[in-house]
Structure formats: C-alpha cells, structure tokens
Coordinates of C-alpha atoms in Angstrom, one line a residue:
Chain F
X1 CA 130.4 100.0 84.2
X2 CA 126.6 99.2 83.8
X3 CA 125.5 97.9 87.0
X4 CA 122.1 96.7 85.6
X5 CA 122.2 95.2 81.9
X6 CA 118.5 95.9 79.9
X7 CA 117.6 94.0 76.7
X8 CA 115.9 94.7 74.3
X9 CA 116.4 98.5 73.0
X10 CA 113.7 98.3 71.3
X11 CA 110.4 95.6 71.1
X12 CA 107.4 95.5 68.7
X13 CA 104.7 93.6 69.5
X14 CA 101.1 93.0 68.5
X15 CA 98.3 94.2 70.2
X16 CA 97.0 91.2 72.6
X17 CA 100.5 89.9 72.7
X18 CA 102.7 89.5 75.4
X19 CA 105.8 91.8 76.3
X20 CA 108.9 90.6 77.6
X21 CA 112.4 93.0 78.6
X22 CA 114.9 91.2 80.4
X23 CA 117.5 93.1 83.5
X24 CA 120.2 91.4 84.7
X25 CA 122.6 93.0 87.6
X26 CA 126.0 91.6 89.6
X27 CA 125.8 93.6 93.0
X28 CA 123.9 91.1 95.4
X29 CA 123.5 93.7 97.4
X30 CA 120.7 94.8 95.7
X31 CA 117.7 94.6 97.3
X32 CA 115.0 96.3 94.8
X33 CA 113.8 96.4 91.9
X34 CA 111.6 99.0 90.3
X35 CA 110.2 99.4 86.9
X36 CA 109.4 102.6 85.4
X37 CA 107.3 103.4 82.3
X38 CA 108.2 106.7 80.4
X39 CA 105.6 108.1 78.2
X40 CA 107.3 111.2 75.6
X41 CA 107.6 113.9 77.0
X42 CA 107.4 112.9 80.4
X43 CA 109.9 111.7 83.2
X44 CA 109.5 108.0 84.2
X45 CA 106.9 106.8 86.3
X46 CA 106.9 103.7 88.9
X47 CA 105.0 100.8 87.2
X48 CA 105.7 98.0 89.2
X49 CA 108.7 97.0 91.9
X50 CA 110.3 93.7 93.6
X51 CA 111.6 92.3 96.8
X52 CA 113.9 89.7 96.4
X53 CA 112.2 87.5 99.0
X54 CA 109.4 86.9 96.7
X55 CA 110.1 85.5 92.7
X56 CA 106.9 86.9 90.9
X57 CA 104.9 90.1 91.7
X58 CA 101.8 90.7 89.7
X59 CA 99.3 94.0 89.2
X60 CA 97.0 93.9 86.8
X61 CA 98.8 93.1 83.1
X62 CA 102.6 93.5 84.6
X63 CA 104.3 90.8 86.2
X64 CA 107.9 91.1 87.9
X65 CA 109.8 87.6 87.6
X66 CA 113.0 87.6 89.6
X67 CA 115.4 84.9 89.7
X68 CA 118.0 85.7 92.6
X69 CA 120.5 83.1 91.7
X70 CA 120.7 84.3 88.1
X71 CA 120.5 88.0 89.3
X72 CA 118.1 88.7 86.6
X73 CA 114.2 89.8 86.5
X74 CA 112.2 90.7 84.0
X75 CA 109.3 92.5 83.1
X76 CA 106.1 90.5 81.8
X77 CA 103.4 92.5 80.5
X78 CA 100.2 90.4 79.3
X79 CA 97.8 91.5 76.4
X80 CA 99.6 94.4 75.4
X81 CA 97.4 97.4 74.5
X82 CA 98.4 100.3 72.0
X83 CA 98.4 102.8 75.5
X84 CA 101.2 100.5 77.0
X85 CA 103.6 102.1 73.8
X86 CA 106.3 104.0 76.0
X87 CA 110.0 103.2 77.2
X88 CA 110.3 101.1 80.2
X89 CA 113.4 101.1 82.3
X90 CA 114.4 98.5 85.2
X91 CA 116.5 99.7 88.0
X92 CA 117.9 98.6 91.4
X93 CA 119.2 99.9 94.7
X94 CA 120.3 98.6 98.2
X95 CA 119.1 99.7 101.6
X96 CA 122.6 100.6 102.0
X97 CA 123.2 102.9 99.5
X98 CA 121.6 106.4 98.5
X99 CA 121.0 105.9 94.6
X100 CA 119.3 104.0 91.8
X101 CA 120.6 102.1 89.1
X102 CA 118.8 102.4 86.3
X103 CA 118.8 99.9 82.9
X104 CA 119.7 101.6 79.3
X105 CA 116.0 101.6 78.8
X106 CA 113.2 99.5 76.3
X107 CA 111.2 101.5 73.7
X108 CA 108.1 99.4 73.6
X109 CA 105.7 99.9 70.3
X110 CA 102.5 98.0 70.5
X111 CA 101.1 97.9 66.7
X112 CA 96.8 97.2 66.7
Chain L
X1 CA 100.1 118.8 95.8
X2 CA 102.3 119.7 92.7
X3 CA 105.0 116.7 93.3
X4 CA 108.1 117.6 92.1
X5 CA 108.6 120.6 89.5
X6 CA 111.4 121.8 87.0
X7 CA 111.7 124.7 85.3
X8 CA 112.4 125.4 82.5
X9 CA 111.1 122.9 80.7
X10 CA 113.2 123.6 77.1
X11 CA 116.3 126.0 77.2
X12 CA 119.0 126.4 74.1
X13 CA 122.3 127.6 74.9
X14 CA 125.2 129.0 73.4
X15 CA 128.8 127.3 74.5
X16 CA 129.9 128.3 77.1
X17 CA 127.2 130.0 78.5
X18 CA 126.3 129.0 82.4
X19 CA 122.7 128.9 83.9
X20 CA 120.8 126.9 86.2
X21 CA 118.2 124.3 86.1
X22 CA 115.5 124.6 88.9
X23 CA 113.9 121.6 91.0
X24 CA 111.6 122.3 93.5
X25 CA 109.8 119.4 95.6
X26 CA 106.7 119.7 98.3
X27 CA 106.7 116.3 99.1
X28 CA 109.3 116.8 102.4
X29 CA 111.8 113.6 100.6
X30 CA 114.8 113.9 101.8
X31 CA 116.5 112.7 98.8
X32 CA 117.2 114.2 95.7
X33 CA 118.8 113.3 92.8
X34 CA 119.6 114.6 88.7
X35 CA 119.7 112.3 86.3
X36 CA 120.4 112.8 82.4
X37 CA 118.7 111.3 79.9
X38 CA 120.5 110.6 76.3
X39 CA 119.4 107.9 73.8
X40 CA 120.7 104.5 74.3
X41 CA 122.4 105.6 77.8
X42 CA 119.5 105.5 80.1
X43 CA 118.9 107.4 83.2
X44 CA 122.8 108.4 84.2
X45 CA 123.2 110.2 87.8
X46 CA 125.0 113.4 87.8
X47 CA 124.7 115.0 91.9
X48 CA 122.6 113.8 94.7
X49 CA 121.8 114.7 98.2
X50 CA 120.7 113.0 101.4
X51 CA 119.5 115.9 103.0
X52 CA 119.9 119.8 103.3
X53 CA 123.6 120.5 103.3
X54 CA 124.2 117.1 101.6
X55 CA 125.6 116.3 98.2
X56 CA 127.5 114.0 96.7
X57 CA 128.4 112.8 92.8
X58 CA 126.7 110.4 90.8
X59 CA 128.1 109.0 87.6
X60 CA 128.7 111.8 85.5
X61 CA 129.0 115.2 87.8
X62 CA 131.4 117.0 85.8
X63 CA 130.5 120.2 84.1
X64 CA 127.9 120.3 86.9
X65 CA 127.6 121.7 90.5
X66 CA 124.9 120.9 92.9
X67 CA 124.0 122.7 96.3
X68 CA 121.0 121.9 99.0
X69 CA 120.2 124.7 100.7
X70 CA 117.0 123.4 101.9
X71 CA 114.8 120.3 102.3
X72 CA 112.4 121.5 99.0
X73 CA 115.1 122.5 96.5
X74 CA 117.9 121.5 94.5
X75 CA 119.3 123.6 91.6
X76 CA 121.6 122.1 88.9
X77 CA 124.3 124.3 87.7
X78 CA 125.7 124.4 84.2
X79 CA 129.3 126.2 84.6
X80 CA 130.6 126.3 81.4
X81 CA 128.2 124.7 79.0
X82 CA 129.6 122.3 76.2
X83 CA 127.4 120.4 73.3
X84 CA 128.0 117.1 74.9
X85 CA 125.6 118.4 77.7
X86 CA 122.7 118.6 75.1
X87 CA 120.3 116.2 77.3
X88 CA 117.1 115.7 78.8
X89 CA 117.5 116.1 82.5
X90 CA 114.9 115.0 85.5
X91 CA 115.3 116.0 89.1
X92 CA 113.7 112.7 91.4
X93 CA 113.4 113.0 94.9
X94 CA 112.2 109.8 97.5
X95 CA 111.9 109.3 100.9
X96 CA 113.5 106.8 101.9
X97 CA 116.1 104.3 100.8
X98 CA 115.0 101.3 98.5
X99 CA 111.3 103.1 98.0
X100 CA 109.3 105.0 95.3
X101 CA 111.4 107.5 92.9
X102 CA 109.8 110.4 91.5
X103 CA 110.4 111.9 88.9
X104 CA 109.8 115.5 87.4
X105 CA 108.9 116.2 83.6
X106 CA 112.1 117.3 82.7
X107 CA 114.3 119.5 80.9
X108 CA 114.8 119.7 77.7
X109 CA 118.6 121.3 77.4
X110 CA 120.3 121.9 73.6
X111 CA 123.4 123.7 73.5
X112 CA 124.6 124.9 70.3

C-alpha cells in the first residue's frame, strides 16, 4: 500500500514555465514533508521540506503548498530552467516513527 | 567530510551468487536506512537501523540481511541473488526523526 500517492510520472514543461507535481498521503500522523531532487546518476538530494503548521514554504523558485485537510502538498517550482531537468520525489514521516515514505517519483524535462 | 559513501558503485552478478553492498557514513546519524530504486516504484525500504545493534525491515527485506555493528556502517547483504533484485540501491542515514535524509550515490546492481 502506497502511503504517499505522486502524480505526474512524468512532466514537460517549457523553459520559464511553471512546474507543478502533486503528493497526496492518508496517515495524519505525518508530520513532514520533504522534497528530493534526483539528478542521473546520483541519489536524491533535499530540495525543500514542510511543517504542517505552516501551508506554503518558499526558497528561491520552489514553493511547498500543503493543504492538511486534503492531506495533499505539492511541489511549485516557478520559471523552470533546463538545470531543474531531474526526478523529484515527495515523501513523509512522523516524529513517531523511524522511516520515510517516499512518492513513486516525477521525471521532470524542461525543453529551452 | 565525505558524507555518506557506497561502494561499489556498479556490480553484475550471476544468480545465485551472494555479496555485500558497503555503506559507510562519518556524519555520527544514528539512522540508517537501504532503499531500492526501480522505475515507476520509487524509493522502496528494504532494512533499517536506529542505532548500533538495531535493525529492523522496511518494505521489501527479503533476499536481504542487514547488521549494525557500529554507529558508521551498515552493510547490505545479498544471500542468494535473483534477477528481480536488479536495482539501484542507496544507503541514507539522518539524525534525527522527521529531519534531513541523506543520501549516498548508489549502487548500480544487475544480476544476470
């Protein structure tokens, strides 16, 4: 059982465009939410991460929305560039357990 | 400061055949974790440990043994090895719960 849902498997998007990839999870237990970028050939790399006492977190391009209620966040990522091209993965974890959850994964081409 | 670091990096095997995938950390995180990597699947747990002496199964441990001797290492073991565990696996480690994975570059495993 997939304990956090990812969509798209795959996105294309123009260069200046903006990138969306959508998690959703059940266990409200939960109580962060990272996002990892994955370059080929390389293991994953923290990009961004959530609280749920806030609903947006933003750094630079990438913005985290979370919507508790709907148990979903997303990953926003503003005038995509050709470098942002990689696989992003959400995930989640509780302060109770000792694992992360991660999402099946978004392979992310930005065409210039 | 080299982080977390597997070796090898590429390995073909023949069925049947055992070895052992190294993961070595200097970061002093308590936990550590193996994770496979297949297209379309995500990131899928196989062992993880809390601590030195401390393991425990993920979401697909079998076929594979774990042990945590100390804080810095944590070898996977391939018993018996099968095609179905031609993969790309990552050791993370972290240091506390609900806090900042990371990741090693990874193994590239075929079995033939």
């Amino acid at each position: 059982q997939q304990q956090v849902k990812q969509s798209p498997q795959s996105l294309i998007v123009q260069k200046g465009g903006i990138s969306i990839i959508n998690c959703a999870y059940e266990n409200t237990a939960f109580d962060y939410f990272p996002w990892y970028q994955q370059f080929p050939g390389k293991g994953p790399a923290l990009l961004i991460a959530i609280r749920p006492d806030v609903s947006e977190k933003k750094e630079g391009r990438f913005t985290i929305s979370f919507n508790k209620s709907a148990k979903q966040f997303s990953l926003h990522i503003m005038d995509s560039q050709p470098g942002d091209s990689a696989t992003y993965f959400c995930a989640a974890s509780s302060n109770t357990g000792n694992q992360f959850y991660f999402g099946t994964g978004t392979s992310l081409t930005v065409i210039p | 400061n080299a982080g977390v670091t597997q070796t090898p990096k590429f390995q073909v095997l023949k069925t049947g055949q055992s070895m052992t995938l190294q993961c070595a950390q200097d970061m002093n995180h308590e936990y550590m974790s193996w994770y496979r990597q297949d297209p379309g699947m995500g990131l899928r747990l196989i062992h993880y440990s809390v601590g030195a002496g401390i393991t425990d199964q993920g979401e697909v441990p079998n076929g594979y043994n774990v042990s945590r001797s100390t804080t810095e290492d944590f070898p996977l073991r391939l018993l018996s090895a099968a095609p179905s565990q031609t993969s790309v696996y990552f050791c993370a480690t972290f240091q506390r719960r609900n806090t900042e994975a990371f990741f090693g570059q990874g193994t590239r495993l075929t079995v033939v």
